[in-house]
Every structure is written in C-alpha cells, then in structure tokens.
Amino acid sequence: MRLGWMLRWPARMAEGDSGAPDSMVYVADEQTAGRGRGAHGWESPPGSGLYMSVLLRPRLVPADALWLSLAAGLAVHDAVERVASLEADLRWPNDLLFGRRKFCGILSELNAEVTRIRHMVIGIGINVHQQQFPPELRELATSLYIETGRDWPRQELLAALLQSLDREVNALTAPRELVQATASILTRLERLSSWIRGKQVYVEGLDGYAGVTEGLDSRGFLQIRTPEGVKTVYSGGVREQKLKR
C-alpha cells in the first residue's frame, strides 16, 4: 500500500461512502470546525499546523481497527523525532504530548460490517507554528515552535509522517503478518509512553473511575488497576489524575 495525497479539505466519512480510493491523504491549511474526542474542539487557524486525514480500506476485521489508531500515534512520534529531534509522550489511545501539554490529536472513524472494515478515516492534527494559545489552553496545549523556539517546515513534517504511516499500515495489512505487527506496536508503546504503566489516571465517561494504568492487553486496550480490580478501557477519555497531598 502506498499513500497518495492531495491538497484539499480533510476527508469526511462521506468520501469513503462515495467510493474515494484507498490510501488517499487529504491535507488542509486550516480547519473551521476542527474537533477532537467527544465534544472537544481543536484550535486550527490558517498556516499554524499540519491537518490531515487518511482514508483507508484495510483488509482487517473491525476488532483490529484499534491497531491502526495506535500505529498512527507511533507514526507521528517517529516523524516528529526525525524532523524536530523531539521525544514525545504517547497518551493512550492516540494523543501526543510534551510533558503535560498536548500538541497532536488523532481521531479515527470507522464504517464497517460485522466481518470487515468498509473504510476508516484517521484524522491527525499537529500544532506546528503556534507561538501562543488562548489563556484557557496555555496549560493544556503546546506546539513544535513553543517547544523549540523555531519554525519547522510543514512539508518536511508531512513527508516524514507519510513515510512512517505508510510503513505502519503496510506492516499491519501484510498477509500473515498481523501478529508480528501488533507485537511490535505493543513493545514500542511500552517503551515510548509514560501512560501505559504506573500512571494515576481518571477514565472519563458516564461511570467514570480512577486507577493506575497496568499495561495494554493483547488487543491493545488499556488496563486500569482500581480498588474493584482491573478494568479494561474500551472507550472514553483518559486523563492524568494528580494525587492529593
């Protein structure tokens, strides 16, 4: 699989429904309705970041879709390290941070039947040139510029990201290679993320709960040790919970 790309507004699920080809990459200079998980917005003014969506038609069952999202996070990590020499932290399932401040969010949407994925859209937003954020976001968000004090060419970052993402997608969708590819993802996440083990967190949702992260299960889902036992996070946001003194 080779990722082809074109400069235009990010892909929507309707693009996949209407027959857009596999592996198309849609890049935008800005988003007027950028969004993250749940009802959260995403600040994406003109010329400030890298905003892209990837349309995939992988030969995977829906139960394996999470691996593509996790792989996308690893691809961003690799691209940022190669271009800007920065070591990001991966927050499950697919946010990237420097310290406690987020600079990249990834949102995946799926159209599937019981036994196959019709298409999947992975949206990636990376803060690149922002020099500051509104007061309500300054403790939560950062950018490559804020972290390094210099601008980074978005074209170079895009090229590195496409190369890394192409490699990750190829590994996951290669015939008879899924077991090896997922094992590699688990190993790298354990090494590159401070959130996978030993992090005091709160899992948001209707029945939110607190606990300590205890690694990923064999399917890539986060496990949380709580007073009631180990729980597996299938959905919902995960945020750090500071211990009370």
PDB file of C-alpha atoms in Angstrom:
ATOM      1  CA  MET A   1       0.000   0.000   0.000  1.00  0.00           C
ATOM      2  CA  ARG A   2       1.316   3.411  -0.958  1.00  0.00           C
ATOM      3  CA  LEU A   3      -0.177   6.595   0.441  1.00  0.00           C
ATOM      4  CA  GLY A   4      -1.059   9.102  -2.252  1.00  0.00           C
ATOM      5  CA  TRP A   5      -2.046  12.608  -1.249  1.00  0.00           C
ATOM      6  CA  MET A   6      -3.674  15.768  -2.470  1.00  0.00           C
ATOM      7  CA  LEU A   7      -4.036  19.272  -1.013  1.00  0.00           C
ATOM      8  CA  ARG A   8      -7.654  19.910  -0.056  1.00  0.00           C
ATOM      9  CA  TRP A   9     -10.040  19.854   2.915  1.00  0.00           C
ATOM     10  CA  PRO A  10      -9.796  16.860   5.220  1.00  0.00           C
ATOM     11  CA  ALA A  11     -11.623  13.701   4.210  1.00  0.00           C
ATOM     12  CA  ARG A  12     -15.021  13.000   5.714  1.00  0.00           C
ATOM     13  CA  MET A  13     -16.649   9.625   6.064  1.00  0.00           C
ATOM     14  CA  ALA A  14     -18.844  10.591   3.101  1.00  0.00           C
ATOM     15  CA  GLU A  15     -15.740  10.473   0.892  1.00  0.00           C
ATOM     16  CA  GLY A  16     -15.369   6.800   1.710  1.00  0.00           C
ATOM     17  CA  ASP A  17     -19.070   6.157   1.174  1.00  0.00           C
ATOM     18  CA  SER A  18     -18.875   7.737  -2.275  1.00  0.00           C
ATOM     19  CA  GLY A  19     -16.017   5.485  -3.384  1.00  0.00           C
ATOM     20  CA  ALA A  20     -12.852   7.520  -2.767  1.00  0.00           C
ATOM     21  CA  PRO A  21      -9.816   5.263  -3.308  1.00  0.00           C
ATOM     22  CA  ASP A  22      -7.829   3.529  -0.606  1.00  0.00           C
ATOM     23  CA  SER A  23      -4.851   5.357   0.901  1.00  0.00           C
ATOM     24  CA  MET A  24      -5.856   8.886  -0.090  1.00  0.00           C
ATOM     25  CA  VAL A  25      -4.445  11.622   2.139  1.00  0.00           C
ATOM     26  CA  TYR A  26      -6.272  14.945   2.430  1.00  0.00           C
ATOM     27  CA  VAL A  27      -4.365  17.956   3.762  1.00  0.00           C
ATOM     28  CA  ALA A  28      -5.789  21.316   4.849  1.00  0.00           C
ATOM     29  CA  ASP A  29      -4.169  24.631   5.734  1.00  0.00           C
ATOM     30  CA  GLU A  30      -6.839  25.292   8.345  1.00  0.00           C
ATOM     31  CA  GLN A  31      -9.985  23.773   9.824  1.00  0.00           C
ATOM     32  CA  THR A  32     -13.087  25.824  10.509  1.00  0.00           C
ATOM     33  CA  ALA A  33     -14.734  23.039  12.502  1.00  0.00           C
ATOM     34  CA  GLY A  34     -11.825  21.064  13.871  1.00  0.00           C
ATOM     35  CA  ARG A  35     -12.770  18.603  16.577  1.00  0.00           C
ATOM     36  CA  GLY A  36     -11.259  16.081  18.896  1.00  0.00           C
ATOM     37  CA  ARG A  37     -12.737  13.328  21.016  1.00  0.00           C
ATOM     38  CA  GLY A  38     -16.276  13.816  22.259  1.00  0.00           C
ATOM     39  CA  ALA A  39     -17.387  17.426  22.076  1.00  0.00           C
ATOM     40  CA  HIS A  40     -13.884  18.876  22.338  1.00  0.00           C
ATOM     41  CA  GLY A  41     -12.824  21.398  19.709  1.00  0.00           C
ATOM     42  CA  TRP A  42      -9.417  21.694  18.072  1.00  0.00           C
ATOM     43  CA  GLU A  43      -7.799  25.090  17.508  1.00  0.00           C
ATOM     44  CA  SER A  44      -6.536  25.074  13.898  1.00  0.00           C
ATOM     45  CA  PRO A  45      -6.079  28.601  12.487  1.00  0.00           C
ATOM     46  CA  PRO A  46      -4.618  29.147   8.985  1.00  0.00           C
ATOM     47  CA  GLY A  47      -0.967  28.283   8.479  1.00  0.00           C
ATOM     48  CA  SER A  48      -0.384  27.121  12.041  1.00  0.00           C
ATOM     49  CA  GLY A  49      -0.418  23.351  11.924  1.00  0.00           C
ATOM     50  CA  LEU A  50      -0.498  20.163   9.927  1.00  0.00           C
ATOM     51  CA  TYR A  51      -4.079  18.949   9.495  1.00  0.00           C
ATOM     52  CA  MET A  52      -4.606  15.777   7.523  1.00  0.00           C
ATOM     53  CA  SER A  53      -6.988  12.863   7.108  1.00  0.00           C
ATOM     54  CA  VAL A  54      -6.142   9.446   5.705  1.00  0.00           C
ATOM     55  CA  LEU A  55      -8.778   7.264   4.073  1.00  0.00           C
ATOM     56  CA  LEU A  56      -8.001   3.552   4.377  1.00  0.00           C
ATOM     57  CA  ARG A  57      -9.709   0.399   3.174  1.00  0.00           C
ATOM     58  CA  PRO A  58      -7.684  -2.159   5.138  1.00  0.00           C
ATOM     59  CA  ARG A  59      -8.242  -5.893   4.915  1.00  0.00           C
ATOM     60  CA  LEU A  60      -8.861  -6.162   8.637  1.00  0.00           C
ATOM     61  CA  VAL A  61     -11.810  -7.123  10.787  1.00  0.00           C
ATOM     62  CA  PRO A  62     -13.394  -4.307  12.864  1.00  0.00           C
ATOM     63  CA  ALA A  63     -11.954  -5.771  16.078  1.00  0.00           C
ATOM     64  CA  ASP A  64      -8.473  -4.926  14.779  1.00  0.00           C
ATOM     65  CA  ALA A  65      -9.218  -1.281  13.922  1.00  0.00           C
ATOM     66  CA  LEU A  66      -7.641  -0.020  17.160  1.00  0.00           C
ATOM     67  CA  TRP A  67      -4.231  -1.166  15.919  1.00  0.00           C
ATOM     68  CA  LEU A  68      -4.390   1.352  13.073  1.00  0.00           C
ATOM     69  CA  SER A  69      -5.084   4.186  15.502  1.00  0.00           C
ATOM     70  CA  LEU A  70      -2.225   3.119  17.762  1.00  0.00           C
ATOM     71  CA  ALA A  71       0.065   2.788  14.747  1.00  0.00           C
ATOM     72  CA  ALA A  72      -0.838   6.327  13.657  1.00  0.00           C
ATOM     73  CA  GLY A  73       0.344   7.645  17.018  1.00  0.00           C
ATOM     74  CA  LEU A  74       3.640   5.819  16.617  1.00  0.00           C
ATOM     75  CA  ALA A  75       3.997   7.237  13.091  1.00  0.00           C
ATOM     76  CA  VAL A  76       3.584  10.801  14.402  1.00  0.00           C
ATOM     77  CA  HIS A  77       6.097  10.105  17.171  1.00  0.00           C
ATOM     78  CA  ASP A  78       8.637   8.874  14.632  1.00  0.00           C
ATOM     79  CA  ALA A  79       8.093  11.797  12.242  1.00  0.00           C
ATOM     80  CA  VAL A  80       8.436  14.457  14.958  1.00  0.00           C
ATOM     81  CA  GLU A  81      11.586  12.817  16.298  1.00  0.00           C
ATOM     82  CA  ARG A  82      13.128  12.652  12.823  1.00  0.00           C
ATOM     83  CA  VAL A  83      12.262  16.221  11.833  1.00  0.00           C
ATOM     84  CA  ALA A  84      12.477  18.177  15.090  1.00  0.00           C
ATOM     85  CA  SER A  85      14.558  15.833  17.297  1.00  0.00           C
ATOM     86  CA  LEU A  86      11.840  15.928  19.959  1.00  0.00           C
ATOM     87  CA  GLU A  87      10.788  12.933  22.051  1.00  0.00           C
ATOM     88  CA  ALA A  88       7.019  12.952  22.505  1.00  0.00           C
ATOM     89  CA  ASP A  89       4.968  11.040  25.049  1.00  0.00           C
ATOM     90  CA  LEU A  90       2.067   8.898  23.803  1.00  0.00           C
ATOM     91  CA  ARG A  91      -1.162   9.022  25.795  1.00  0.00           C
ATOM     92  CA  TRP A  92      -3.418   6.066  25.017  1.00  0.00           C
ATOM     93  CA  PRO A  93      -5.039   5.708  22.640  1.00  0.00           C
ATOM     94  CA  ASN A  94      -3.558   8.384  20.372  1.00  0.00           C
ATOM     95  CA  ASP A  95      -2.724  11.802  21.852  1.00  0.00           C
ATOM     96  CA  LEU A  96       0.859  13.037  21.836  1.00  0.00           C
ATOM     97  CA  LEU A  97       2.282  15.372  24.454  1.00  0.00           C
ATOM     98  CA  PHE A  98       5.400  17.178  25.561  1.00  0.00           C
ATOM     99  CA  GLY A  99       5.281  16.951  29.326  1.00  0.00           C
ATOM    100  CA  ARG A 100       1.640  17.557  30.258  1.00  0.00           C
ATOM    101  CA  ARG A 101       0.768  19.640  27.203  1.00  0.00           C
ATOM    102  CA  LYS A 102      -0.779  18.187  24.080  1.00  0.00           C
ATOM    103  CA  PHE A 103       0.481  19.024  20.601  1.00  0.00           C
ATOM    104  CA  CYS A 104      -1.131  16.304  18.497  1.00  0.00           C
ATOM    105  CA  GLY A 105      -4.522  14.645  18.462  1.00  0.00           C
ATOM    106  CA  ILE A 106      -5.670  11.706  16.357  1.00  0.00           C
ATOM    107  CA  LEU A 107      -9.308  10.836  15.719  1.00  0.00           C
ATOM    108  CA  SER A 108     -10.419   7.673  13.912  1.00  0.00           C
ATOM    109  CA  GLU A 109     -13.841   6.956  12.415  1.00  0.00           C
ATOM    110  CA  LEU A 110     -14.991   3.594  11.118  1.00  0.00           C
ATOM    111  CA  ASN A 111     -17.542   2.314   8.637  1.00  0.00           C
ATOM    112  CA  ALA A 112     -17.739  -1.456   8.992  1.00  0.00           C
ATOM    113  CA  GLU A 113     -19.774  -4.605   8.690  1.00  0.00           C
ATOM    114  CA  VAL A 114     -19.570  -7.431  11.203  1.00  0.00           C
ATOM    115  CA  THR A 115     -16.685  -9.149   9.440  1.00  0.00           C
ATOM    116  CA  ARG A 116     -14.905  -6.388   7.519  1.00  0.00           C
ATOM    117  CA  ILE A 117     -13.973  -2.724   7.542  1.00  0.00           C
ATOM    118  CA  ARG A 118     -15.524  -0.866   4.613  1.00  0.00           C
ATOM    119  CA  HIS A 119     -13.346   2.169   5.211  1.00  0.00           C
ATOM    120  CA  MET A 120     -11.642   4.033   8.013  1.00  0.00           C
ATOM    121  CA  VAL A 121     -10.665   7.702   8.273  1.00  0.00           C
ATOM    122  CA  ILE A 122      -7.755   8.668  10.531  1.00  0.00           C
ATOM    123  CA  GLY A 123      -7.606  12.410  11.213  1.00  0.00           C
ATOM    124  CA  ILE A 124      -4.340  13.876  12.524  1.00  0.00           C
ATOM    125  CA  GLY A 125      -3.837  17.408  13.822  1.00  0.00           C
ATOM    126  CA  ILE A 126      -0.355  18.622  14.806  1.00  0.00           C
ATOM    127  CA  ASN A 127       0.381  22.040  16.326  1.00  0.00           C
ATOM    128  CA  VAL A 128       3.429  23.334  14.462  1.00  0.00           C
ATOM    129  CA  HIS A 129       3.773  27.134  14.247  1.00  0.00           C
ATOM    130  CA  GLN A 130       1.584  28.353  17.115  1.00  0.00           C
ATOM    131  CA  GLN A 131       3.524  30.785  19.314  1.00  0.00           C
ATOM    132  CA  GLN A 132       0.823  31.011  21.972  1.00  0.00           C
ATOM    133  CA  PHE A 133      -2.638  29.761  22.845  1.00  0.00           C
ATOM    134  CA  PRO A 134      -5.690  31.357  24.465  1.00  0.00           C
ATOM    135  CA  PRO A 135      -5.419  31.585  28.275  1.00  0.00           C
ATOM    136  CA  GLU A 136      -7.740  28.619  28.806  1.00  0.00           C
ATOM    137  CA  LEU A 137      -5.446  26.376  26.719  1.00  0.00           C
ATOM    138  CA  ARG A 138      -1.963  27.517  27.745  1.00  0.00           C
ATOM    139  CA  GLU A 139      -1.568  24.828  30.391  1.00  0.00           C
ATOM    140  CA  LEU A 140      -3.028  22.160  28.116  1.00  0.00           C
ATOM    141  CA  ALA A 141      -1.618  22.781  24.624  1.00  0.00           C
ATOM    142  CA  THR A 142       1.768  23.324  23.046  1.00  0.00           C
ATOM    143  CA  SER A 143       3.392  23.300  19.594  1.00  0.00           C
ATOM    144  CA  LEU A 144       6.681  22.446  17.946  1.00  0.00           C
ATOM    145  CA  TYR A 145       7.509  26.165  17.887  1.00  0.00           C
ATOM    146  CA  ILE A 146       6.831  26.632  21.598  1.00  0.00           C
ATOM    147  CA  GLU A 147       8.975  23.608  22.432  1.00  0.00           C
ATOM    148  CA  THR A 148      11.943  24.582  20.252  1.00  0.00           C
ATOM    149  CA  GLY A 149      11.694  28.330  19.579  1.00  0.00           C
ATOM    150  CA  ARG A 150      11.815  27.845  15.814  1.00  0.00           C
ATOM    151  CA  ASP A 151       9.550  27.133  12.882  1.00  0.00           C
ATOM    152  CA  TRP A 152       9.557  23.741  11.199  1.00  0.00           C
ATOM    153  CA  PRO A 153       8.564  23.228   7.531  1.00  0.00           C
ATOM    154  CA  ARG A 154       5.194  21.537   7.441  1.00  0.00           C
ATOM    155  CA  GLN A 155       6.063  19.959   4.094  1.00  0.00           C
ATOM    156  CA  GLU A 156       9.037  18.173   5.661  1.00  0.00           C
ATOM    157  CA  LEU A 157       6.929  17.007   8.583  1.00  0.00           C
ATOM    158  CA  LEU A 158       4.198  15.808   6.213  1.00  0.00           C
ATOM    159  CA  ALA A 159       6.688  13.818   4.115  1.00  0.00           C
ATOM    160  CA  ALA A 160       8.185  12.153   7.202  1.00  0.00           C
ATOM    161  CA  LEU A 161       4.730  11.366   8.572  1.00  0.00           C
ATOM    162  CA  LEU A 162       3.534   9.819   5.316  1.00  0.00           C
ATOM    163  CA  GLN A 163       6.619   7.622   5.174  1.00  0.00           C
ATOM    164  CA  SER A 164       6.156   6.431   8.750  1.00  0.00           C
ATOM    165  CA  LEU A 165       2.418   5.910   8.399  1.00  0.00           C
ATOM    166  CA  ASP A 166       2.861   4.009   5.148  1.00  0.00           C
ATOM    167  CA  ARG A 167       5.311   1.668   6.854  1.00  0.00           C
ATOM    168  CA  GLU A 168       2.969   1.091   9.799  1.00  0.00           C
ATOM    169  CA  VAL A 169      -0.093   0.428   7.619  1.00  0.00           C
ATOM    170  CA  ASN A 170       1.839  -1.925   5.359  1.00  0.00           C
ATOM    171  CA  ALA A 171       3.030  -3.946   8.364  1.00  0.00           C
ATOM    172  CA  LEU A 172      -0.492  -4.319   9.762  1.00  0.00           C
ATOM    173  CA  THR A 173      -2.145  -5.236   6.476  1.00  0.00           C
ATOM    174  CA  ALA A 174       0.517  -7.544   5.065  1.00  0.00           C
ATOM    175  CA  PRO A 175      -0.750 -11.132   4.672  1.00  0.00           C
ATOM    176  CA  ARG A 176       0.005 -13.309   7.714  1.00  0.00           C
ATOM    177  CA  GLU A 177       1.995 -10.526   9.431  1.00  0.00           C
ATOM    178  CA  LEU A 178      -0.645  -9.141  11.815  1.00  0.00           C
ATOM    179  CA  VAL A 179       0.639 -10.988  14.890  1.00  0.00           C
ATOM    180  CA  GLN A 180       4.187  -9.705  14.421  1.00  0.00           C
ATOM    181  CA  ALA A 181       3.000  -6.173  13.645  1.00  0.00           C
ATOM    182  CA  THR A 182       0.778  -5.913  16.718  1.00  0.00           C
ATOM    183  CA  ALA A 183       3.515  -7.329  18.938  1.00  0.00           C
ATOM    184  CA  SER A 184       5.840  -4.623  17.643  1.00  0.00           C
ATOM    185  CA  ILE A 185       3.252  -1.928  18.400  1.00  0.00           C
ATOM    186  CA  LEU A 186       2.797  -3.190  21.973  1.00  0.00           C
ATOM    187  CA  THR A 187       6.558  -3.286  22.565  1.00  0.00           C
ATOM    188  CA  ARG A 188       7.123   0.229  21.228  1.00  0.00           C
ATOM    189  CA  LEU A 189       4.211   1.723  23.166  1.00  0.00           C
ATOM    190  CA  GLU A 190       5.537   0.225  26.387  1.00  0.00           C
ATOM    191  CA  ARG A 191       8.893   1.891  25.669  1.00  0.00           C
ATOM    192  CA  LEU A 192       7.708   5.275  24.401  1.00  0.00           C
ATOM    193  CA  SER A 193       4.712   6.021  26.635  1.00  0.00           C
ATOM    194  CA  SER A 194       4.761   7.020  30.304  1.00  0.00           C
ATOM    195  CA  TRP A 195       0.984   6.426  30.371  1.00  0.00           C
ATOM    196  CA  ILE A 196       0.945   2.683  29.809  1.00  0.00           C
ATOM    197  CA  ARG A 197       2.117   1.606  33.249  1.00  0.00           C
ATOM    198  CA  GLY A 198       2.116   3.214  36.662  1.00  0.00           C
ATOM    199  CA  LYS A 199       0.203   6.391  35.785  1.00  0.00           C
ATOM    200  CA  GLN A 200      -2.545   7.580  38.117  1.00  0.00           C
ATOM    201  CA  VAL A 201      -5.447   8.385  35.775  1.00  0.00           C
ATOM    202  CA  TYR A 202      -9.134   9.124  35.620  1.00  0.00           C
ATOM    203  CA  VAL A 203     -11.231   7.457  32.916  1.00  0.00           C
ATOM    204  CA  GLU A 204     -13.996   9.780  31.752  1.00  0.00           C
ATOM    205  CA  GLY A 205     -17.483   8.549  30.927  1.00  0.00           C
ATOM    206  CA  LEU A 206     -20.923   8.059  32.401  1.00  0.00           C
ATOM    207  CA  ASP A 207     -19.421   5.843  35.095  1.00  0.00           C
ATOM    208  CA  GLY A 208     -16.015   7.475  35.367  1.00  0.00           C
ATOM    209  CA  TYR A 209     -13.422   5.918  37.639  1.00  0.00           C
ATOM    210  CA  ALA A 210      -9.851   6.387  38.825  1.00  0.00           C
ATOM    211  CA  GLY A 211      -6.977   3.953  38.958  1.00  0.00           C
ATOM    212  CA  VAL A 212      -3.414   3.185  37.935  1.00  0.00           C
ATOM    213  CA  THR A 213      -2.522   2.078  34.416  1.00  0.00           C
ATOM    214  CA  GLU A 214      -1.361  -1.525  34.194  1.00  0.00           C
ATOM    215  CA  GLY A 215      -0.332  -2.011  30.573  1.00  0.00           C
ATOM    216  CA  LEU A 216      -2.164  -2.991  27.404  1.00  0.00           C
ATOM    217  CA  ASP A 217      -3.967  -6.243  26.803  1.00  0.00           C
ATOM    218  CA  SER A 218      -3.307  -8.435  23.767  1.00  0.00           C
ATOM    219  CA  ARG A 219      -5.790  -6.383  21.696  1.00  0.00           C
ATOM    220  CA  GLY A 220      -4.193  -3.018  22.509  1.00  0.00           C
ATOM    221  CA  PHE A 221      -6.767  -1.826  25.068  1.00  0.00           C
ATOM    222  CA  LEU A 222      -5.585  -0.022  28.196  1.00  0.00           C
ATOM    223  CA  GLN A 223      -5.942  -1.766  31.534  1.00  0.00           C
ATOM    224  CA  ILE A 224      -6.536   0.108  34.787  1.00  0.00           C
ATOM    225  CA  ARG A 225      -5.979  -1.222  38.297  1.00  0.00           C
ATOM    226  CA  THR A 226      -8.822   0.035  40.527  1.00  0.00           C
ATOM    227  CA  PRO A 227      -9.899  -0.843  44.092  1.00  0.00           C
ATOM    228  CA  GLU A 228     -12.533  -3.108  42.480  1.00  0.00           C
ATOM    229  CA  GLY A 229      -9.985  -4.903  40.307  1.00  0.00           C
ATOM    230  CA  VAL A 230      -8.542  -4.491  36.820  1.00  0.00           C
ATOM    231  CA  LYS A 231     -10.775  -2.750  34.291  1.00  0.00           C
ATOM    232  CA  THR A 232     -10.252  -2.501  30.545  1.00  0.00           C
ATOM    233  CA  VAL A 233     -10.816   0.842  28.807  1.00  0.00           C
ATOM    234  CA  TYR A 234     -12.776   0.334  25.592  1.00  0.00           C
ATOM    235  CA  SER A 235     -13.879   3.948  25.151  1.00  0.00           C
ATOM    236  CA  GLY A 236     -13.765   7.292  26.913  1.00  0.00           C
ATOM    237  CA  GLY A 237     -11.023   9.804  27.541  1.00  0.00           C
ATOM    238  CA  VAL A 238      -8.124   9.102  29.877  1.00  0.00           C
ATOM    239  CA  ARG A 239      -6.517  11.958  31.757  1.00  0.00           C
ATOM    240  CA  GLU A 240      -3.870  12.171  34.425  1.00  0.00           C
ATOM    241  CA  GLN A 241      -5.136  12.478  37.969  1.00  0.00           C
ATOM    242  CA  LYS A 242      -2.900  14.306  40.378  1.00  0.00           C
ATOM    243  CA  LEU A 243      -2.607  12.667  43.756  1.00  0.00           C
ATOM    244  CA  LYS A 244      -3.982  14.656  46.661  1.00  0.00           C
ATOM    245  CA  ARG A 245      -1.443  15.635  49.293  1.00  0.00           C
TER     246      ARG A 245
END
